[in-house]
Coordinates of C-alpha atoms (C1' of nucleotides) in Angstrom, one line a residue:
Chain A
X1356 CA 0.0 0.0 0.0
X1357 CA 1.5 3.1 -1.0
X1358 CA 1.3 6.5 0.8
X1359 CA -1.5 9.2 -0.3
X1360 CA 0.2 11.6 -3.1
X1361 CA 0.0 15.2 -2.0
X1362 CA 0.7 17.1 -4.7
X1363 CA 1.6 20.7 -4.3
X1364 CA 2.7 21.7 -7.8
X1365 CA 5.3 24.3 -8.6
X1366 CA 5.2 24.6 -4.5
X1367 CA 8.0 27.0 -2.9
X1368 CA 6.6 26.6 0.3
X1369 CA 8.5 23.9 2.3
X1370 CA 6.5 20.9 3.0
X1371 CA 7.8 20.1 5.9
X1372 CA 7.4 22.9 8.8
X1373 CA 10.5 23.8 10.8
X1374 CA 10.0 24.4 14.6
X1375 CA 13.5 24.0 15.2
X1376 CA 13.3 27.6 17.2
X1377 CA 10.4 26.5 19.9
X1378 CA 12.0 23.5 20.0
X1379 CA 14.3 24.7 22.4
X1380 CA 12.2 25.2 24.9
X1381 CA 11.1 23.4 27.7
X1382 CA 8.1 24.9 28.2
X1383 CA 6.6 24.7 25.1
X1384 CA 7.2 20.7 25.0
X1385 CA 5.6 20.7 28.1
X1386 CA 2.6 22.1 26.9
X1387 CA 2.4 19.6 24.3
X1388 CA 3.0 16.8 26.4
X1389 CA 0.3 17.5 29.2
X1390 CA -2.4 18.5 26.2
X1391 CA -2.0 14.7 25.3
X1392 CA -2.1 13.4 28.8
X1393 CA -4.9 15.9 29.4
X1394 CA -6.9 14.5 26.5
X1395 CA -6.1 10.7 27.9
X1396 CA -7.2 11.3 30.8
X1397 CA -10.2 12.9 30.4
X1398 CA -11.3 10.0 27.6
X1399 CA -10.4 7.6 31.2
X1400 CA -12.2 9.6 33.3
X1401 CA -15.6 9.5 31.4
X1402 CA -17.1 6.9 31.9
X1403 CA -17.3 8.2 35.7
X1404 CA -18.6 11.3 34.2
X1405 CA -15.7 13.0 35.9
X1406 CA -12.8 15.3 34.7
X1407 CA -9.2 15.9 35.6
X1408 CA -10.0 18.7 38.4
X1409 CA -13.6 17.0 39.8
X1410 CA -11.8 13.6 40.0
X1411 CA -8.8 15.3 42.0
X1412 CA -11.3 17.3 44.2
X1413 CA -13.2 14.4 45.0
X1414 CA -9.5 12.6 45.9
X1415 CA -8.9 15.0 48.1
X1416 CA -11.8 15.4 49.8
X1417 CA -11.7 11.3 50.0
X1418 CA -7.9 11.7 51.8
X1419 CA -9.2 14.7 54.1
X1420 CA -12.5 13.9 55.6
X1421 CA -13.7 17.6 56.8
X1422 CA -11.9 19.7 54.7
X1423 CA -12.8 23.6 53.5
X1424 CA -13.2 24.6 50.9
X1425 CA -10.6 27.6 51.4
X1426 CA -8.1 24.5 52.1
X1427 CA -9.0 22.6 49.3
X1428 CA -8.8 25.7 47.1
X1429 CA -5.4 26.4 48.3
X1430 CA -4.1 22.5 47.3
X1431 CA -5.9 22.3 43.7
X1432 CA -4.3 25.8 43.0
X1433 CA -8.0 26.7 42.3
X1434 CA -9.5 29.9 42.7
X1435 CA -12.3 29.9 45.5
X1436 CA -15.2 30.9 42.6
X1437 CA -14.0 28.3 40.0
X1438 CA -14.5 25.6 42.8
X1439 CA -17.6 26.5 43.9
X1440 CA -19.2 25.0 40.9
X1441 CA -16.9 21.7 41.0
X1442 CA -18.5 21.7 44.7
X1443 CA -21.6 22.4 43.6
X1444 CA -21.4 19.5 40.6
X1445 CA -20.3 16.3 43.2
X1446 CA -22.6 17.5 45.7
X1447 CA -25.8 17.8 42.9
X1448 CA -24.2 13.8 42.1
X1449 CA -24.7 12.7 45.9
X1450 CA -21.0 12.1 45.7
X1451 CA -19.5 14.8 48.1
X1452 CA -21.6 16.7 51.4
X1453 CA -21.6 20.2 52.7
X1454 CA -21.4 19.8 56.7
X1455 CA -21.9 23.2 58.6
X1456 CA -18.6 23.4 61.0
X1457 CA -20.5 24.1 64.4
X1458 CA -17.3 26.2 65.4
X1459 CA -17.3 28.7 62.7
X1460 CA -20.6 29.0 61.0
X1461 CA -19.0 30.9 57.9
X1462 CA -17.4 27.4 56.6
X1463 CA -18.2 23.4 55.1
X1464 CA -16.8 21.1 56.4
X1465 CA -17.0 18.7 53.1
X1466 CA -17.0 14.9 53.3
X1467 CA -17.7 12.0 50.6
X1468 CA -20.4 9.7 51.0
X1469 CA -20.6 6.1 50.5
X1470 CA -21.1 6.9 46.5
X1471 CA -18.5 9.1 46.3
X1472 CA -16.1 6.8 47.9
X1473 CA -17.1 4.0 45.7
X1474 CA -17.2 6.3 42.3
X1475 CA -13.8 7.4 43.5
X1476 CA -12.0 3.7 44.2
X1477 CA -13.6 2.9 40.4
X1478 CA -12.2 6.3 39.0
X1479 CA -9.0 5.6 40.7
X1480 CA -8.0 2.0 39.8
X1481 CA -8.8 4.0 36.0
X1482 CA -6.2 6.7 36.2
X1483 CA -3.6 4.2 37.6
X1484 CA -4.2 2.6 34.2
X1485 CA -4.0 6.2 32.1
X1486 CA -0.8 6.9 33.9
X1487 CA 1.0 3.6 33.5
X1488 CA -0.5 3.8 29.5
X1489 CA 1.5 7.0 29.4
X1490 CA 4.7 6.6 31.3
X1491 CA 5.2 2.8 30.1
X1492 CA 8.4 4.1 28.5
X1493 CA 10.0 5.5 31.8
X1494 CA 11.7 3.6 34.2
X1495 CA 11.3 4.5 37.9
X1496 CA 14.0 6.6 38.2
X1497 CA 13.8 8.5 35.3
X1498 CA 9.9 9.2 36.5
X1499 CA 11.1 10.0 39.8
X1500 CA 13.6 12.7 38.3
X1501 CA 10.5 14.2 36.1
X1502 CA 8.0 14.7 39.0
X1503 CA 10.9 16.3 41.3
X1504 CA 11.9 18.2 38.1
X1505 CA 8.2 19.5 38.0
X1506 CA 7.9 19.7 42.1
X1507 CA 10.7 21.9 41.9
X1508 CA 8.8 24.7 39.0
X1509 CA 5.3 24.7 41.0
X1510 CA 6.8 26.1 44.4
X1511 CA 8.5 28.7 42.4
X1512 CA 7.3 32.3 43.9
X1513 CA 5.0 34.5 41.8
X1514 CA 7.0 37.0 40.6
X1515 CA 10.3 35.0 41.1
X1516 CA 12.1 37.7 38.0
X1517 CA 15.6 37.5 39.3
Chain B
X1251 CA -28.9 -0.4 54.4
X1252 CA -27.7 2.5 56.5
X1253 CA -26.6 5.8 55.6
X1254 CA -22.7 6.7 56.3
X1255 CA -22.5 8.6 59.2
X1256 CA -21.4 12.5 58.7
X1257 CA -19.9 13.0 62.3
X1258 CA -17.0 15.3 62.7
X1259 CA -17.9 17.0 66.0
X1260 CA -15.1 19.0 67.7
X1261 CA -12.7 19.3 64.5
X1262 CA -11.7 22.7 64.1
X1263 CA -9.2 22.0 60.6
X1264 CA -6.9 19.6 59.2
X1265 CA -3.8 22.0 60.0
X1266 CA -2.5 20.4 57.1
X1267 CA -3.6 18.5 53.6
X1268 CA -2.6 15.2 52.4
X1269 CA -2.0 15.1 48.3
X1270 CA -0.7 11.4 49.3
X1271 CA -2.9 10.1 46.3
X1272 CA -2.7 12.7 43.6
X1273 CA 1.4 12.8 44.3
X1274 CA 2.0 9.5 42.6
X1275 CA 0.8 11.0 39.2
X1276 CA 3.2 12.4 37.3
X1277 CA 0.1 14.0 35.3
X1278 CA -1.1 15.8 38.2
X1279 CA 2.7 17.2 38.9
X1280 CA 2.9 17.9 35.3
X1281 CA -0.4 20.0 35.5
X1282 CA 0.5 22.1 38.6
X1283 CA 4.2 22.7 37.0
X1284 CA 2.5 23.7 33.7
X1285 CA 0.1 26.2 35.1
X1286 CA 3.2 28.1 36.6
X1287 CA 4.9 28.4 33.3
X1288 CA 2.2 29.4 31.2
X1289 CA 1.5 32.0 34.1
X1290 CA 4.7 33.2 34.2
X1291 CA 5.5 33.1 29.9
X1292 CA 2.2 35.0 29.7
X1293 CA 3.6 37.5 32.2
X1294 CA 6.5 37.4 30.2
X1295 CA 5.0 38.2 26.8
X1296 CA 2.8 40.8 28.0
X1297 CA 4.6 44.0 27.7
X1298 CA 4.5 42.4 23.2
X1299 CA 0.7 41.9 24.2
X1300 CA 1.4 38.1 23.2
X1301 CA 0.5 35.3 24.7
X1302 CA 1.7 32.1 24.7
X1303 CA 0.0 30.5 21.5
X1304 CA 0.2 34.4 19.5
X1305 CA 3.9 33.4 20.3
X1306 CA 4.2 30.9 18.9
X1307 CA 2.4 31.3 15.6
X1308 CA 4.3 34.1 15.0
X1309 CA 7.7 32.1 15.3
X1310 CA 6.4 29.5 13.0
X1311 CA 5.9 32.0 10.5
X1312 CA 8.8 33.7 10.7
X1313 CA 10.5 30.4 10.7
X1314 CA 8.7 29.4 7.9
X1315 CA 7.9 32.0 5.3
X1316 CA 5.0 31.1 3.1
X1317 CA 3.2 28.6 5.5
X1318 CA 0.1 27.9 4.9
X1319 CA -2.7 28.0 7.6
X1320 CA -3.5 24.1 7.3
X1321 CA 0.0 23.3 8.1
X1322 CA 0.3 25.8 10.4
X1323 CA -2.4 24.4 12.8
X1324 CA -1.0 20.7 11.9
X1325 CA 2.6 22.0 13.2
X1326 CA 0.8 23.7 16.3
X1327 CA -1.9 20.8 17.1
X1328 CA -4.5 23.5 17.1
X1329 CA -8.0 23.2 15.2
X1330 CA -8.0 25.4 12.2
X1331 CA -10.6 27.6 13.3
X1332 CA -9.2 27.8 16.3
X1333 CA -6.2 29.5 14.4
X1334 CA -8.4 31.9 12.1
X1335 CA -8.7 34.1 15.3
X1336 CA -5.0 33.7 16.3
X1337 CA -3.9 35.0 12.5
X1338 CA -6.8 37.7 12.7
X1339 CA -5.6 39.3 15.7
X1340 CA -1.5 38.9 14.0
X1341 CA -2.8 40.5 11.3
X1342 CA -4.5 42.9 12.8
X1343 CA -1.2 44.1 14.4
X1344 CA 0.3 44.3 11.0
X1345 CA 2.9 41.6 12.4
X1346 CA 1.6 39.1 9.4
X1347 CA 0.5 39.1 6.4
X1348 CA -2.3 36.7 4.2
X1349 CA -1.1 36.4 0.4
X1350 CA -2.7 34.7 -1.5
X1351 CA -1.4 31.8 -2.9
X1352 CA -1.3 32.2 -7.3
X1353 CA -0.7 28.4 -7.5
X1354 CA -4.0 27.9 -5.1
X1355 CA -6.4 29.7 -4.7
X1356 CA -8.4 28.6 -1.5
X1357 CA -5.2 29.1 0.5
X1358 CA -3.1 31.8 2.0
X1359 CA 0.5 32.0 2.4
X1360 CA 1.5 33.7 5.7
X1361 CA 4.3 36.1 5.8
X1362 CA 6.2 38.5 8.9
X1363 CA 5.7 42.1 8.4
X1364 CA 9.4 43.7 9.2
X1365 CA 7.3 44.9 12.3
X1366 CA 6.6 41.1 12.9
X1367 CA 10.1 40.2 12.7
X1368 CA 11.0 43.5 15.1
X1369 CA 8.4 42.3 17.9
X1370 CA 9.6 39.0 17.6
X1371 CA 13.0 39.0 18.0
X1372 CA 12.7 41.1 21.2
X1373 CA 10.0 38.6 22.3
X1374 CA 12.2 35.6 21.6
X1375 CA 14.8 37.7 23.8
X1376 CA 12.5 37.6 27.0
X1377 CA 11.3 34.0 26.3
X1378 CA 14.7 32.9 26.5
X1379 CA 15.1 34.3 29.6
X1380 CA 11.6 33.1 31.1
X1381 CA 13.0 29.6 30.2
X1382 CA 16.3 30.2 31.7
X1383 CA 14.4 31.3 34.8
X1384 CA 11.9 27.7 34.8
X1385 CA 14.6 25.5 34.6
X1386 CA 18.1 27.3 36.4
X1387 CA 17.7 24.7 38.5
X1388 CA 18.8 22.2 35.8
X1389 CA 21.6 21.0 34.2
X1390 CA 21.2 20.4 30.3
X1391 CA 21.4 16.9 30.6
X1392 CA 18.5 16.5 33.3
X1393 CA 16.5 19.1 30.6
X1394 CA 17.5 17.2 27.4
X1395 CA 15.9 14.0 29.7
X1396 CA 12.6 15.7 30.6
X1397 CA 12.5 17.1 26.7
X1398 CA 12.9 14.0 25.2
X1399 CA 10.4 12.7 27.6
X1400 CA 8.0 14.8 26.6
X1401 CA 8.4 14.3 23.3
X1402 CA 7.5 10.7 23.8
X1403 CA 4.2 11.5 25.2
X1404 CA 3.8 13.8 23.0
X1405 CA 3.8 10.7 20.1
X1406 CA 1.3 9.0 21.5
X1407 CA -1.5 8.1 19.4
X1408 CA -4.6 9.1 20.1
X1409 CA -6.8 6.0 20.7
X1410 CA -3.7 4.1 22.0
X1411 CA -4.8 1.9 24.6
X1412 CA -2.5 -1.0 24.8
Chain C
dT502 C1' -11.5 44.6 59.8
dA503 C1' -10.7 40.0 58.0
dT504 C1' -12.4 35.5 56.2
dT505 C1' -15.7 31.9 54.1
dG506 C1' -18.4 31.0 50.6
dT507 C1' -20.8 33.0 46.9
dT508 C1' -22.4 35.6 42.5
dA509 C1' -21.3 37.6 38.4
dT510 C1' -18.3 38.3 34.8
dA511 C1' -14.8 37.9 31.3
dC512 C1' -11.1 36.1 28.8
dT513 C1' -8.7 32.1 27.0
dC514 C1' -8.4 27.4 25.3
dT515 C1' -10.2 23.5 23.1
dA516 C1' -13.4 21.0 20.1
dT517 C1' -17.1 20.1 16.4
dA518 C1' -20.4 20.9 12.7
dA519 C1' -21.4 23.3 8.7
dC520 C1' -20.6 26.7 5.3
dT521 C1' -17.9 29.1 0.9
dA522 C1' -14.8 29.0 -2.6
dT523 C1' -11.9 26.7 -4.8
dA524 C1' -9.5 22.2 -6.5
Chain D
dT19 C1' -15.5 14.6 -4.0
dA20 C1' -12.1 16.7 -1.3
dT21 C1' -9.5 20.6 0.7
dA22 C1' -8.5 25.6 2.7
dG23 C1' -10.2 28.8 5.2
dT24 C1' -14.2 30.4 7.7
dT25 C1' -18.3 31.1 10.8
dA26 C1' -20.8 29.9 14.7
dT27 C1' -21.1 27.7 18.9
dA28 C1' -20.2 25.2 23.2
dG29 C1' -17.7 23.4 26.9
dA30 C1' -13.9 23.9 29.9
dG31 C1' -10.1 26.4 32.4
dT32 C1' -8.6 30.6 34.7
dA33 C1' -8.9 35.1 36.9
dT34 C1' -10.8 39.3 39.5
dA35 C1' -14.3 42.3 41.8
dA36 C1' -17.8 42.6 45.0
dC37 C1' -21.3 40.9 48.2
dA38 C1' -23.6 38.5 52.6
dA39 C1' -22.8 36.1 56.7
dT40 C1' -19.8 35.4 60.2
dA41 C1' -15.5 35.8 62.9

DNA sequence: TATTGTTATACTCTATAACTATA
DNA sequence: TATAGTTATAGAGTATAACAATA
């Protein structure tokens, strides 16, 4: 079977595209990289009905019975507003509860429920799967290396210009 | 069948929140580490009122004169109408310029404008230097790992559960 | 005054269907 | 019929200001 002919006549245009210049950096590999395991993980997490960020809420809140939502803004790296509505979606499911915290009346003290822990067990054994599917290439060490590697870029500062 | 029981009487707050779970993805680390480079490359490109994907484009075409938009999105993985707005607002900015292309007429050849050229060499400039700021941390073997890594992922097929 | 959760809003990114004009 | 570029649209992700209730 030979390949499809694309014919571009008296073409002066190179066919083949040069990105020799972003290929340099890091940062733009990265991005390609975590679109594709973005898009994998998503098509994993579907059949839950969950996404990336609601299936790591409902992880932590599984991990850290009682926890606010101020705290469990501050782990995702969420904004309070954006989470409100991820809150909102697993509670509407049954999968997650808002408990008033008797001590300070202004907060939720948020806890999974017997579905929730279930969905998330099923959701979890899934993801184990996505990541091995995308990291079968990497030995441990070389894995290990690559998540200190990306430990080390999230706790830079804000505006870390030196 | 009883319900879970919601008790968590005198807790005042988990002083502190366990990630134990989402830690062993490198996915997860790969997001958090991500979102602080396109944060800080976006506060990079600002003062050239670029972002991040405008960025990019624009090196592409410099790199390769006469690229059509088809290839253009191929070599970016972005939907081609998601790139008609990206080349509008180029254009717009006189930084690009549509030709039309004698040999076809349905497509366009993109071109820098000398301004084009102008903005993105000083652009490149500070990129470089958001980059050196990511990833100071590493020596360029340790980067040339993590890039070729990426570039693996990157490969991956779409539908390629194994 | 400060904080918790909330509403409203806006901009970006990503994805798909369907149209037009050409080939 | 197939392709290049386009329009329209919708779903996510991300960010900020401002408000009510409570501390």
């Amino acid at each position: 079977m030979k390949k499809p002919v694309q014919v571009y006549p008296d073409r002066v245009e190179a066919p083949h595209v040069s990105d020799a210049t972003l290929r340099e950096f890091a940062g733009y590999h990265m991005k390609r990289a975590f679109n594709v395991i973005q898009a994998d993980v998503n098509r994993t997490l579907k059949p839950f009905e969950l996404r990336m960020v609601t299936f790591s809420t409902l992880t932590l809140i599984v991990d850290n019975p009682g926890l606010r939502q101020a705290q469990l803004a501050d782990a995702l790296a969420v904004e309070r507003p954006n989470l409100v509505v991820i809150i909102d979606e697993l509670e509407r499911r049954d999968l997650i509860v808002r408990n008033r915290v008797p001590t300070d009346r202004r907060a939720y003290a948020l806890n999974a429920t017997l579905t929730g822990h279930r969905l998330h067990g099923q959701a979890l054994a899934a993801v184990r799967g996505h990541e091995a599917r995308m990291f079968r290439d990497l030995d441990q060490a070389t894995k290990d290396v690559l998540i200190s590697v990306m430990e080390g870029i999230r706790q830079y500062p804000e505006g870390s210009e030196t």
